[in-house]
């Protein structure tokens, strides 16, 4: 069995934002499109999947960009399924600084 992924030429959003040459290419229109793509992706995971999927680690390191600066969610290693008929309590997971502010550390 194999997993085949689309190659993301631009790498992570984090790397693009922290490299001065790449950051210049990320104009405001591209950044807004990245935010919109992430909002659509999270809405899909939370509302259109059955059961819903909670990623739990959305950070700039887990947003990958292709050659056209289209954004994709990556690294579902800490993701959990959200079952409607249970409490869904889990251990705290995610990248420090990106964890929901209401959760105790």
Coordinates of C-alpha atoms in Angstrom, one line a residue:
X1 CA 0.0 0.0 0.0
X2 CA 1.3 3.5 -0.9
X3 CA 0.4 7.1 -0.1
X4 CA 0.8 9.4 -3.0
X5 CA 0.9 13.2 -2.3
X6 CA 0.9 16.1 -4.6
X7 CA 4.3 17.9 -4.5
X8 CA 4.2 21.3 -2.9
X9 CA 6.9 23.3 -4.6
X10 CA 6.8 26.3 -2.3
X11 CA 7.0 24.3 1.0
X12 CA 5.4 25.5 4.2
X13 CA 3.9 28.9 4.7
X14 CA 6.3 29.3 7.7
X15 CA 9.4 29.0 5.4
X16 CA 7.9 31.4 2.8
X17 CA 7.1 34.0 5.5
X18 CA 10.6 33.8 7.1
X19 CA 12.6 33.9 3.8
X20 CA 12.8 37.6 2.7
X21 CA 12.9 36.7 -1.0
X22 CA 9.8 34.4 -0.8
X23 CA 8.0 36.8 1.6
X24 CA 8.1 39.6 -1.1
X25 CA 6.3 37.3 -3.5
X26 CA 3.5 36.8 -1.0
X27 CA 1.6 39.9 -1.7
X28 CA -1.6 40.7 0.2
X29 CA -3.9 39.1 -2.5
X30 CA -2.0 35.8 -2.2
X31 CA -2.1 36.0 1.6
X32 CA -5.9 36.6 1.6
X33 CA -6.3 33.7 -0.7
X34 CA -4.3 31.5 1.7
X35 CA -6.5 32.5 4.6
X36 CA -9.7 31.9 2.5
X37 CA -8.4 28.4 1.5
X38 CA -7.7 27.5 5.1
X39 CA -11.1 28.7 6.2
X40 CA -12.7 26.5 3.5
X41 CA -10.5 23.6 4.4
X42 CA -11.4 23.8 8.1
X43 CA -15.1 24.3 7.4
X44 CA -15.0 21.2 5.2
X45 CA -13.2 19.1 8.0
X46 CA -15.6 20.4 10.7
X47 CA -18.9 20.4 8.9
X48 CA -18.8 18.3 5.7
X49 CA -16.9 15.2 6.9
X50 CA -18.8 12.5 8.8
X51 CA -17.6 12.1 11.5
X52 CA -16.0 15.6 11.7
X53 CA -12.3 15.9 11.8
X54 CA -10.5 18.3 14.2
X55 CA -7.0 19.0 13.1
X56 CA -5.7 20.4 16.4
X57 CA -2.4 21.8 15.0
X58 CA -3.1 24.4 12.4
X59 CA 0.1 26.5 12.2
X60 CA 2.1 28.1 9.4
X61 CA 4.3 24.9 9.4
X62 CA 1.3 22.8 8.5
X63 CA 0.1 24.9 5.6
X64 CA 1.8 23.9 2.4
X65 CA 1.9 26.0 -0.8
X66 CA 2.1 24.7 -4.4
X67 CA 3.8 26.6 -7.2
X68 CA 0.7 28.9 -7.6
X69 CA 0.7 29.7 -3.9
X70 CA -2.5 27.6 -3.4
X71 CA -2.7 26.5 0.3
X72 CA -3.3 23.0 1.6
X73 CA -3.6 21.6 5.1
X74 CA -0.9 19.1 6.1
X75 CA 0.2 16.9 9.0
X76 CA -2.9 15.3 10.4
X77 CA -0.8 13.5 13.1
X78 CA -2.7 15.0 16.0
X79 CA -6.1 15.1 14.3
X80 CA -9.1 13.5 16.0
X81 CA -12.5 12.4 14.9
X82 CA -15.4 14.3 16.5
X83 CA -18.2 11.9 17.4
X84 CA -21.5 13.7 18.0
X85 CA -22.7 11.2 20.7
X86 CA -19.6 11.4 23.0
X87 CA -17.8 14.0 25.2
X88 CA -14.8 14.2 22.7
X89 CA -12.4 15.1 25.5
X90 CA -8.8 14.4 24.6
X91 CA -5.4 15.4 25.8
X92 CA -4.0 18.8 24.9
X93 CA -2.3 18.7 21.5
X94 CA -0.9 21.2 19.1
X95 CA 2.0 23.7 18.5
X96 CA 2.6 26.1 21.4
X97 CA 1.5 29.6 20.3
X98 CA -1.2 28.1 18.0
X99 CA -3.3 26.3 20.6
X100 CA -6.7 27.8 21.3
X101 CA -6.4 30.6 23.9
X102 CA -9.1 29.2 26.1
X103 CA -7.3 25.9 26.7
X104 CA -5.1 25.5 29.8
X105 CA -1.4 24.8 29.2

